[in-house]
PDB file of C-alpha atoms in Angstrom:
ATOM      1  CA  MET Z   1     -27.476  11.855  45.720  1.00  0.00           C
ATOM      2  CA  SER Z   2     -26.390  12.233  42.131  1.00  0.00           C
ATOM      3  CA  LEU Z   3     -23.335  14.227  41.258  1.00  0.00           C
ATOM      4  CA  THR Z   4     -23.613  16.563  38.309  1.00  0.00           C
ATOM      5  CA  LEU Z   5     -20.687  18.272  36.635  1.00  0.00           C
ATOM      6  CA  SER Z   6     -20.623  21.688  35.063  1.00  0.00           C
ATOM      7  CA  GLY Z   7     -19.789  22.116  31.390  1.00  0.00           C
ATOM      8  CA  GLY Z   8     -16.061  22.569  32.039  1.00  0.00           C
ATOM      9  CA  GLY Z   9     -15.983  19.723  34.553  1.00  0.00           C
ATOM     10  CA  ALA Z  10     -17.812  17.375  32.191  1.00  0.00           C
ATOM     11  CA  MET Z  11     -15.380  18.210  29.394  1.00  0.00           C
ATOM     12  CA  ALA Z  12     -12.414  17.569  31.691  1.00  0.00           C
ATOM     13  CA  TRP Z  13     -13.923  14.259  32.815  1.00  0.00           C
ATOM     14  CA  ARG Z  14     -14.447  13.152  29.209  1.00  0.00           C
ATOM     15  CA  GLY Z  15     -10.839  14.082  28.518  1.00  0.00           C
ATOM     16  CA  LEU Z  16      -9.669  11.950  31.430  1.00  0.00           C
ATOM     17  CA  GLU Z  17     -11.799   9.043  30.251  1.00  0.00           C
ATOM     18  CA  ARG Z  18     -10.002   9.171  26.908  1.00  0.00           C
ATOM     19  CA  VAL Z  19      -6.491   9.580  28.344  1.00  0.00           C
ATOM     20  CA  VAL Z  20      -6.416   7.448  31.498  1.00  0.00           C
ATOM     21  CA  PRO Z  21      -7.248   3.972  30.046  1.00  0.00           C
ATOM     22  CA  PRO Z  22      -4.535   4.010  27.341  1.00  0.00           C
ATOM     23  CA  ALA Z  23      -2.075   5.519  29.834  1.00  0.00           C
ATOM     24  CA  LEU Z  24      -2.787   2.703  32.282  1.00  0.00           C
ATOM     25  CA  GLY Z  25      -2.432   0.139  29.511  1.00  0.00           C
ATOM     26  CA  LEU Z  26       0.929   1.589  28.464  1.00  0.00           C
ATOM     27  CA  ALA Z  27       2.145   1.691  32.077  1.00  0.00           C
ATOM     28  CA  THR Z  28       1.099  -1.936  32.592  1.00  0.00           C
ATOM     29  CA  LEU Z  29       2.947  -2.983  29.438  1.00  0.00           C
ATOM     30  CA  LEU Z  30       6.120  -1.173  30.511  1.00  0.00           C
ATOM     31  CA  LEU Z  31       5.978  -2.666  34.010  1.00  0.00           C
ATOM     32  CA  ALA Z  32       5.513  -6.170  32.591  1.00  0.00           C
ATOM     33  CA  TRP Z  33       8.393  -5.586  30.163  1.00  0.00           C
ATOM     34  CA  ALA Z  34      10.651  -4.370  32.988  1.00  0.00           C
ATOM     35  CA  ALA Z  35       9.680  -7.225  35.293  1.00  0.00           C
ATOM     36  CA  LEU Z  36      10.172  -9.971  32.707  1.00  0.00           C
ATOM     37  CA  THR Z  37      13.609  -8.704  31.691  1.00  0.00           C
ATOM     38  CA  GLU Z  38      14.711  -7.938  35.255  1.00  0.00           C
ATOM     39  CA  VAL Z  39      14.053 -11.445  36.609  1.00  0.00           C
ATOM     40  CA  GLY Z  40      15.532 -13.082  33.530  1.00  0.00           C
ATOM     41  CA  ILE Z  41      12.387 -14.687  32.127  1.00  0.00           C
ATOM     42  CA  ILE Z  42      13.245 -12.958  28.841  1.00  0.00           C
ATOM     43  CA  ALA Z  43      16.952 -12.848  28.067  1.00  0.00           C
ATOM     44  CA  PRO Z  44      18.454  -9.374  27.445  1.00  0.00           C
ATOM     45  CA  TYR Z  45      19.833 -10.519  24.090  1.00  0.00           C
ATOM     46  CA  LEU Z  46      16.230 -11.120  23.000  1.00  0.00           C
ATOM     47  CA  LEU Z  47      14.613  -8.065  24.570  1.00  0.00           C
ATOM     48  CA  PRO Z  48      16.607  -5.313  26.317  1.00  0.00           C
ATOM     49  CA  LYS Z  49      15.426  -3.674  29.504  1.00  0.00           C
ATOM     50  CA  PRO Z  50      13.284  -0.522  29.141  1.00  0.00           C
ATOM     51  CA  SER Z  51      15.974   1.410  31.032  1.00  0.00           C
ATOM     52  CA  ALA Z  52      18.571   0.334  28.444  1.00  0.00           C
ATOM     53  CA  VAL Z  53      16.332   1.473  25.590  1.00  0.00           C
ATOM     54  CA  LEU Z  54      15.686   4.810  27.303  1.00  0.00           C
ATOM     55  CA  ALA Z  55      19.404   5.317  27.952  1.00  0.00           C
ATOM     56  CA  GLU Z  56      20.135   4.567  24.281  1.00  0.00           C
ATOM     57  CA  MET Z  57      17.533   7.110  23.153  1.00  0.00           C
ATOM     58  CA  LEU Z  58      18.967   9.790  25.436  1.00  0.00           C
ATOM     59  CA  THR Z  59      22.685   9.218  24.894  1.00  0.00           C
ATOM     60  CA  ASN Z  60      22.786   8.103  21.257  1.00  0.00           C
ATOM     61  CA  ASN Z  61      19.955  10.076  19.699  1.00  0.00           C
ATOM     62  CA  GLU Z  62      21.838  11.481  16.702  1.00  0.00           C
ATOM     63  CA  PRO Z  63      21.264   8.387  14.492  1.00  0.00           C
ATOM     64  CA  LEU Z  64      17.617   8.286  15.564  1.00  0.00           C
ATOM     65  CA  LEU Z  65      17.097  11.929  14.628  1.00  0.00           C
ATOM     66  CA  ARG Z  66      18.935  11.601  11.316  1.00  0.00           C
ATOM     67  CA  HIS Z  67      17.227   8.418  10.170  1.00  0.00           C
ATOM     68  CA  GLY Z  68      13.905   9.485  11.672  1.00  0.00           C
ATOM     69  CA  ARG Z  69      13.869  12.722   9.652  1.00  0.00           C
ATOM     70  CA  LEU Z  70      14.393  10.770   6.448  1.00  0.00           C
ATOM     71  CA  THR Z  71      11.656   8.240   7.218  1.00  0.00           C
ATOM     72  CA  ALA Z  72       9.249  11.017   8.202  1.00  0.00           C
ATOM     73  CA  THR Z  73      10.005  12.869   4.959  1.00  0.00           C
ATOM     74  CA  GLU Z  74       9.401   9.753   2.865  1.00  0.00           C
ATOM     75  CA  ALA Z  75       6.206   8.789   4.692  1.00  0.00           C
ATOM     76  CA  LEU Z  76       4.677  12.274   4.772  1.00  0.00           C
ATOM     77  CA  LEU Z  77       5.517  13.026   1.138  1.00  0.00           C
ATOM     78  CA  GLY Z  78       4.019   9.707   0.058  1.00  0.00           C
ATOM     79  CA  PHE Z  79       1.024  10.322   2.341  1.00  0.00           C
ATOM     80  CA  ALA Z  80       0.371  13.740   0.797  1.00  0.00           C
ATOM     81  CA  ILE Z  81       0.892  12.628  -2.813  1.00  0.00           C
ATOM     82  CA  GLY Z  82      -1.122   9.417  -2.460  1.00  0.00           C
ATOM     83  CA  ASN Z  83      -4.075  11.157  -0.837  1.00  0.00           C
ATOM     84  CA  ALA Z  84      -4.037  14.009  -3.347  1.00  0.00           C
ATOM     85  CA  VAL Z  85      -4.031  11.559  -6.249  1.00  0.00           C
ATOM     86  CA  GLY Z  86      -6.805   9.527  -4.626  1.00  0.00           C
ATOM     87  CA  VAL Z  87      -9.049  12.576  -4.166  1.00  0.00           C
ATOM     88  CA  VAL Z  88      -8.480  13.906  -7.687  1.00  0.00           C
ATOM     89  CA  VAL Z  89      -9.055  10.513  -9.332  1.00  0.00           C
ATOM     90  CA  ALA Z  90     -12.222   9.976  -7.248  1.00  0.00           C
ATOM     91  CA  VAL Z  91     -13.606  13.324  -8.396  1.00  0.00           C
ATOM     92  CA  LEU Z  92     -12.815  12.518 -12.032  1.00  0.00           C
ATOM     93  CA  MET Z  93     -14.516   9.135 -11.634  1.00  0.00           C
ATOM     94  CA  GLY Z  94     -17.634  10.888 -10.401  1.00  0.00           C
ATOM     95  CA  TRP Z  95     -17.617  13.303 -13.313  1.00  0.00           C
ATOM     96  CA  PHE Z  96     -16.748  10.822 -16.061  1.00  0.00           C
ATOM     97  CA  PRO Z  97     -18.280   7.310 -15.737  1.00  0.00           C
ATOM     98  CA  ALA Z  98     -16.180   6.031 -18.667  1.00  0.00           C
ATOM     99  CA  PHE Z  99     -13.041   7.130 -16.818  1.00  0.00           C
ATOM    100  CA  LYS Z 100     -14.225   5.220 -13.746  1.00  0.00           C
ATOM    101  CA  ARG Z 101     -14.739   2.033 -15.763  1.00  0.00           C
ATOM    102  CA  CYS Z 102     -11.200   2.320 -17.122  1.00  0.00           C
ATOM    103  CA  VAL Z 103      -9.341   3.273 -13.940  1.00  0.00           C
ATOM    104  CA  LEU Z 104     -11.089   1.308 -11.192  1.00  0.00           C
ATOM    105  CA  PRO Z 105      -9.915  -2.159 -12.418  1.00  0.00           C
ATOM    106  CA  LEU Z 106      -6.344  -0.841 -12.635  1.00  0.00           C
ATOM    107  CA  ALA Z 107      -6.634   0.502  -9.094  1.00  0.00           C
ATOM    108  CA  LEU Z 108      -7.795  -2.892  -7.866  1.00  0.00           C
ATOM    109  CA  VAL Z 109      -4.889  -4.613  -9.616  1.00  0.00           C
ATOM    110  CA  THR Z 110      -2.422  -2.151  -8.090  1.00  0.00           C
ATOM    111  CA  ARG Z 111      -3.879  -2.775  -4.643  1.00  0.00           C
ATOM    112  CA  GLY Z 112      -3.300  -6.494  -5.054  1.00  0.00           C
ATOM    113  CA  MET Z 113       0.439  -6.092  -5.653  1.00  0.00           C
ATOM    114  CA  PRO Z 114       2.600  -6.589  -2.511  1.00  0.00           C
ATOM    115  CA  MET Z 115       4.583  -3.457  -1.709  1.00  0.00           C
ATOM    116  CA  VAL Z 116       7.660  -5.469  -0.690  1.00  0.00           C
ATOM    117  CA  ALA Z 117       7.761  -6.981  -4.174  1.00  0.00           C
ATOM    118  CA  ILE Z 118       7.330  -3.614  -5.894  1.00  0.00           C
ATOM    119  CA  THR Z 119      10.098  -1.850  -3.968  1.00  0.00           C
ATOM    120  CA  PRO Z 120      13.098  -3.705  -5.501  1.00  0.00           C
ATOM    121  CA  ILE Z 121      11.674  -3.090  -8.985  1.00  0.00           C
ATOM    122  CA  LEU Z 122      11.335   0.637  -8.275  1.00  0.00           C
ATOM    123  CA  VAL Z 123      14.857   0.705  -6.855  1.00  0.00           C
ATOM    124  CA  LEU Z 124      16.173  -0.787 -10.113  1.00  0.00           C
ATOM    125  CA  MET Z 125      14.214   1.781 -12.114  1.00  0.00           C
ATOM    126  CA  LEU Z 126      14.728   4.866  -9.937  1.00  0.00           C
ATOM    127  CA  ASP Z 127      17.901   4.018  -7.953  1.00  0.00           C
ATOM    128  CA  ARG Z 128      18.130   3.979  -4.173  1.00  0.00           C
ATOM    129  CA  GLY Z 129      17.014   6.981  -2.180  1.00  0.00           C
ATOM    130  CA  LEU Z 130      13.957   9.079  -1.539  1.00  0.00           C
ATOM    131  CA  VAL Z 131      12.068   8.654  -4.806  1.00  0.00           C
ATOM    132  CA  PRO Z 132      11.336   4.890  -4.813  1.00  0.00           C
ATOM    133  CA  ILE Z 133      10.221   4.886  -1.161  1.00  0.00           C
ATOM    134  CA  VAL Z 134       7.928   7.888  -1.680  1.00  0.00           C
ATOM    135  CA  THR Z 135       6.515   6.198  -4.775  1.00  0.00           C
ATOM    136  CA  VAL Z 136       5.760   2.968  -2.889  1.00  0.00           C
ATOM    137  CA  VAL Z 137       4.123   4.891  -0.031  1.00  0.00           C
ATOM    138  CA  SER Z 138       2.007   6.889  -2.498  1.00  0.00           C
ATOM    139  CA  ILE Z 139       0.806   3.706  -4.202  1.00  0.00           C
ATOM    140  CA  ALA Z 140      -0.109   2.141  -0.855  1.00  0.00           C
ATOM    141  CA  VAL Z 141      -1.920   5.224   0.447  1.00  0.00           C
ATOM    142  CA  TYR Z 142      -3.954   6.287  -2.564  1.00  0.00           C
ATOM    143  CA  PHE Z 143      -6.180   3.204  -2.799  1.00  0.00           C
ATOM    144  CA  PRO Z 144      -8.070   3.600   0.528  1.00  0.00           C
ATOM    145  CA  THR Z 145      -8.560   7.293  -0.230  1.00  0.00           C
ATOM    146  CA  LEU Z 146      -9.778   6.562  -3.751  1.00  0.00           C
ATOM    147  CA  ILE Z 147     -12.361   3.975  -2.682  1.00  0.00           C
ATOM    148  CA  THR Z 148     -13.682   5.899   0.326  1.00  0.00           C
ATOM    149  CA  MET Z 149     -13.828   9.188  -1.590  1.00  0.00           C
ATOM    150  CA  VAL Z 150     -15.814   7.581  -4.411  1.00  0.00           C
ATOM    151  CA  ARG Z 151     -18.295   6.320  -1.861  1.00  0.00           C
ATOM    152  CA  GLY Z 152     -18.339   9.663  -0.040  1.00  0.00           C
ATOM    153  CA  LEU Z 153     -18.969  11.692  -3.176  1.00  0.00           C
ATOM    154  CA  GLU Z 154     -21.770   9.334  -4.161  1.00  0.00           C
ATOM    155  CA  SER Z 155     -23.381   9.731  -0.717  1.00  0.00           C
ATOM    156  CA  ALA Z 156     -24.306  13.385  -1.348  1.00  0.00           C
ATOM    157  CA  ASP Z 157     -28.056  14.031  -1.255  1.00  0.00           C
ATOM    158  CA  VAL Z 158     -29.580  14.081  -4.740  1.00  0.00           C
ATOM    159  CA  GLU Z 159     -32.050  16.775  -3.698  1.00  0.00           C
ATOM    160  CA  TYR Z 160     -29.215  19.189  -2.985  1.00  0.00           C
ATOM    161  CA  HIS Z 161     -27.838  18.486  -6.445  1.00  0.00           C
ATOM    162  CA  GLU Z 162     -31.223  19.155  -8.015  1.00  0.00           C
ATOM    163  CA  LEU Z 163     -31.656  22.370  -6.039  1.00  0.00           C
ATOM    164  CA  LEU Z 164     -28.274  23.743  -7.108  1.00  0.00           C
ATOM    165  CA  HIS Z 165     -28.861  22.573 -10.673  1.00  0.00           C
ATOM    166  CA  SER Z 166     -32.116  24.555 -10.727  1.00  0.00           C
ATOM    167  CA  LEU Z 167     -30.135  27.581  -9.552  1.00  0.00           C
ATOM    168  CA  SER Z 168     -27.744  27.129 -12.512  1.00  0.00           C
ATOM    169  CA  ALA Z 169     -24.824  26.112 -10.310  1.00  0.00           C
ATOM    170  CA  SER Z 170     -21.850  24.742 -12.209  1.00  0.00           C
ATOM    171  CA  ARG Z 171     -20.561  21.202 -11.765  1.00  0.00           C
ATOM    172  CA  PHE Z 172     -17.586  22.538  -9.823  1.00  0.00           C
ATOM    173  CA  GLN Z 173     -19.846  24.575  -7.528  1.00  0.00           C
ATOM    174  CA  ARG Z 174     -21.930  21.502  -6.749  1.00  0.00           C
ATOM    175  CA  LEU Z 175     -18.718  19.648  -5.952  1.00  0.00           C
ATOM    176  CA  LEU Z 176     -17.646  22.315  -3.449  1.00  0.00           C
ATOM    177  CA  ILE Z 177     -21.053  22.915  -1.867  1.00  0.00           C
ATOM    178  CA  VAL Z 178     -22.598  19.440  -1.815  1.00  0.00           C
ATOM    179  CA  GLU Z 179     -20.221  16.595  -2.600  1.00  0.00           C
ATOM    180  CA  LEU Z 180     -17.044  17.515  -0.708  1.00  0.00           C
ATOM    181  CA  PRO Z 181     -18.832  18.232   2.611  1.00  0.00           C
ATOM    182  CA  ALA Z 182     -20.621  14.886   2.262  1.00  0.00           C
ATOM    183  CA  ALA Z 183     -17.328  13.116   1.506  1.00  0.00           C
ATOM    184  CA  LEU Z 184     -15.282  14.658   4.331  1.00  0.00           C
ATOM    185  CA  PRO Z 185     -16.147  12.001   6.959  1.00  0.00           C
ATOM    186  CA  TYR Z 186     -15.152   9.314   4.462  1.00  0.00           C
ATOM    187  CA  LEU Z 187     -11.955  11.181   3.602  1.00  0.00           C
ATOM    188  CA  PHE Z 188     -10.866  11.437   7.225  1.00  0.00           C
ATOM    189  CA  THR Z 189     -11.462   7.716   7.669  1.00  0.00           C
ATOM    190  CA  ALA Z 190      -9.085   7.119   4.753  1.00  0.00           C
ATOM    191  CA  LEU Z 191      -6.556   9.631   6.121  1.00  0.00           C
ATOM    192  CA  LYS Z 192      -6.440   7.829   9.465  1.00  0.00           C
ATOM    193  CA  ILE Z 193      -5.848   4.535   7.687  1.00  0.00           C
ATOM    194  CA  GLY Z 194      -3.207   6.133   5.459  1.00  0.00           C
ATOM    195  CA  ALA Z 195      -1.365   7.689   8.412  1.00  0.00           C
ATOM    196  CA  SER Z 196      -0.533   4.197   9.664  1.00  0.00           C
ATOM    197  CA  ILE Z 197       0.068   2.689   6.245  1.00  0.00           C
ATOM    198  CA  ALA Z 198       2.511   5.435   5.239  1.00  0.00           C
ATOM    199  CA  PHE Z 199       5.081   4.734   7.949  1.00  0.00           C
ATOM    200  CA  ILE Z 200       4.671   0.963   7.797  1.00  0.00           C
ATOM    201  CA  VAL Z 201       5.304   0.925   4.048  1.00  0.00           C
ATOM    202  CA  ALA Z 202       8.146   3.469   4.280  1.00  0.00           C
ATOM    203  CA  ILE Z 203       9.969   1.393   6.906  1.00  0.00           C
ATOM    204  CA  THR Z 204       9.337  -1.853   5.024  1.00  0.00           C
ATOM    205  CA  GLY Z 205      10.605  -0.246   1.828  1.00  0.00           C
ATOM    206  CA  GLU Z 206      13.760   0.889   3.601  1.00  0.00           C
ATOM    207  CA  TRP Z 207      14.521  -2.709   4.517  1.00  0.00           C
ATOM    208  CA  VAL Z 208      15.015  -3.617   0.867  1.00  0.00           C
ATOM    209  CA  GLY Z 209      15.495  -0.391  -1.034  1.00  0.00           C
ATOM    210  CA  ALA Z 210      17.386   2.170   1.028  1.00  0.00           C
ATOM    211  CA  SER Z 211      20.672   2.813   2.767  1.00  0.00           C
ATOM    212  CA  ALA Z 212      19.205   5.143   5.403  1.00  0.00           C
ATOM    213  CA  GLY Z 213      16.015   5.625   7.406  1.00  0.00           C
ATOM    214  CA  LEU Z 214      14.505   3.958  10.454  1.00  0.00           C
ATOM    215  CA  GLY Z 215      13.816   0.733   8.562  1.00  0.00           C
ATOM    216  CA  TYR Z 216      17.469   0.530   7.527  1.00  0.00           C
ATOM    217  CA  LEU Z 217      18.552   1.367  11.094  1.00  0.00           C
ATOM    218  CA  ILE Z 218      16.340  -1.414  12.497  1.00  0.00           C
ATOM    219  CA  VAL Z 219      17.836  -3.977  10.127  1.00  0.00           C
ATOM    220  CA  ILE Z 220      21.448  -2.916  10.723  1.00  0.00           C
ATOM    221  CA  SER Z 221      20.983  -2.757  14.501  1.00  0.00           C
ATOM    222  CA  GLY Z 222      19.492  -6.263  14.497  1.00  0.00           C
ATOM    223  CA  GLU Z 223      22.339  -7.662  12.421  1.00  0.00           C
ATOM    224  CA  TYR Z 224      24.923  -6.291  14.874  1.00  0.00           C
ATOM    225  CA  PHE Z 225      22.801  -7.237  17.947  1.00  0.00           C
ATOM    226  CA  LYS Z 226      22.415  -3.609  19.010  1.00  0.00           C
ATOM    227  CA  LEU Z 227      18.982  -4.361  20.378  1.00  0.00           C
ATOM    228  CA  ALA Z 228      18.635  -1.173  22.425  1.00  0.00           C
ATOM    229  CA  MET Z 229      19.128   0.894  19.278  1.00  0.00           C
ATOM    230  CA  MET Z 230      16.794  -1.373  17.318  1.00  0.00           C
ATOM    231  CA  TRP Z 231      13.998  -0.942  19.855  1.00  0.00           C
ATOM    232  CA  SER Z 232      14.694   2.779  20.055  1.00  0.00           C
ATOM    233  CA  ALA Z 233      14.155   3.034  16.303  1.00  0.00           C
ATOM    234  CA  ILE Z 234      10.938   1.015  16.597  1.00  0.00           C
ATOM    235  CA  ILE Z 235       9.658   3.339  19.332  1.00  0.00           C
ATOM    236  CA  VAL Z 236      10.539   6.442  17.304  1.00  0.00           C
ATOM    237  CA  ALA Z 237       8.719   5.007  14.283  1.00  0.00           C
ATOM    238  CA  SER Z 238       5.656   4.326  16.444  1.00  0.00           C
ATOM    239  CA  GLY Z 239       5.800   7.853  17.824  1.00  0.00           C
ATOM    240  CA  LEU Z 240       5.951   9.354  14.340  1.00  0.00           C
ATOM    241  CA  THR Z 241       2.959   7.271  13.269  1.00  0.00           C
ATOM    242  CA  LEU Z 242       0.933   8.315  16.305  1.00  0.00           C
ATOM    243  CA  ALA Z 243       1.890  11.969  15.814  1.00  0.00           C
ATOM    244  CA  THR Z 244       0.678  11.890  12.204  1.00  0.00           C
ATOM    245  CA  LEU Z 245      -2.525  10.159  13.240  1.00  0.00           C
ATOM    246  CA  GLY Z 246      -3.013  12.759  15.974  1.00  0.00           C
ATOM    247  CA  CYS Z 247      -2.642  15.590  13.455  1.00  0.00           C
ATOM    248  CA  VAL Z 248      -5.275  13.989  11.228  1.00  0.00           C
ATOM    249  CA  MET Z 249      -7.664  13.583  14.173  1.00  0.00           C
ATOM    250  CA  LEU Z 250      -7.052  17.200  15.221  1.00  0.00           C
ATOM    251  CA  ALA Z 251      -7.850  18.396  11.703  1.00  0.00           C
ATOM    252  CA  GLU Z 252     -11.003  16.282  11.753  1.00  0.00           C
ATOM    253  CA  ARG Z 253     -12.042  17.892  15.035  1.00  0.00           C
ATOM    254  CA  LEU Z 254     -11.357  21.396  13.705  1.00  0.00           C
ATOM    255  CA  LEU Z 255     -13.477  20.620  10.646  1.00  0.00           C
ATOM    256  CA  ALA Z 256     -16.199  18.949  12.719  1.00  0.00           C
ATOM    257  CA  ARG Z 257     -18.823  21.406  11.478  1.00  0.00           C
ATOM    258  CA  TRP Z 258     -18.213  20.367   7.884  1.00  0.00           C
ATOM    259  CA  THR Z 259     -17.989  16.655   8.630  1.00  0.00           C
ATOM    260  CA  ALA Z 260     -21.227  16.854  10.596  1.00  0.00           C
ATOM    261  CA  ARG Z 261     -22.812  18.605   7.672  1.00  0.00           C
ATOM    262  CA  GLY Z 262     -21.616  15.841   5.379  1.00  0.00           C
ATOM    263  CA  GLU Z 263     -23.031  13.178   7.662  1.00  0.00           C
ATOM    264  CA  GLY Z 264     -26.345  14.975   7.671  1.00  0.00           C
ATOM    265  CA  MET Z 265     -26.444  14.854   3.884  1.00  0.00           C
ATOM    266  CA  ALA Z 266     -25.515  11.171   3.687  1.00  0.00           C
TER     267      ALA Z 266
END
């Protein structure tokens, strides 16, 4: 006898299928971590116990909150600026082929530069603080958005362009009605990539070009062998990355009608 679920039950089951496997994987990882540190296979000066990390997060959370706010500000500002620049430049490339031929090689060269090498140069130019880290994050984020948006804008159906052109639609109207809906799935792919890149680059930049932030806290905690604090900062950074990625995925779900429309045009 087959078991069929109603609409609400099927939706709940699909939700459980998405949540339960990663939850089990996380629980298994934590249990293995606790077991290995408890029996002494891994020394506590190499990896603290999960209980020690949790206690550090609960009792000494002021540095985590203070440095975490700064890292989140740097990463999210760079994320927003880099993606905005990538979208605007991609649109201009689609409108002006000569502009594309000039800018695309420069974008490729910029992508090839290691961010760790750029950060000290920006610190010398802009001084320590928020600006150089946001600049590095913006540079790292804009390239995936630029490339995927160019491809997304080019994927729009030519017949839709011809139809709107016959109706005397302006170039900007065709962008809004045809090209942007077609490019939205590509854009969200880039945003999900950028959500991870932003925090990785921000933390890496703080190692060499900042006196605050989670990256700085990780380095200082490691130097003074405060491993519980170091791992607490790592966990907070991971949580911030996942939260940003979750917001992007939620926005993608809310705009599913438009992304589906874009996929239909591709």
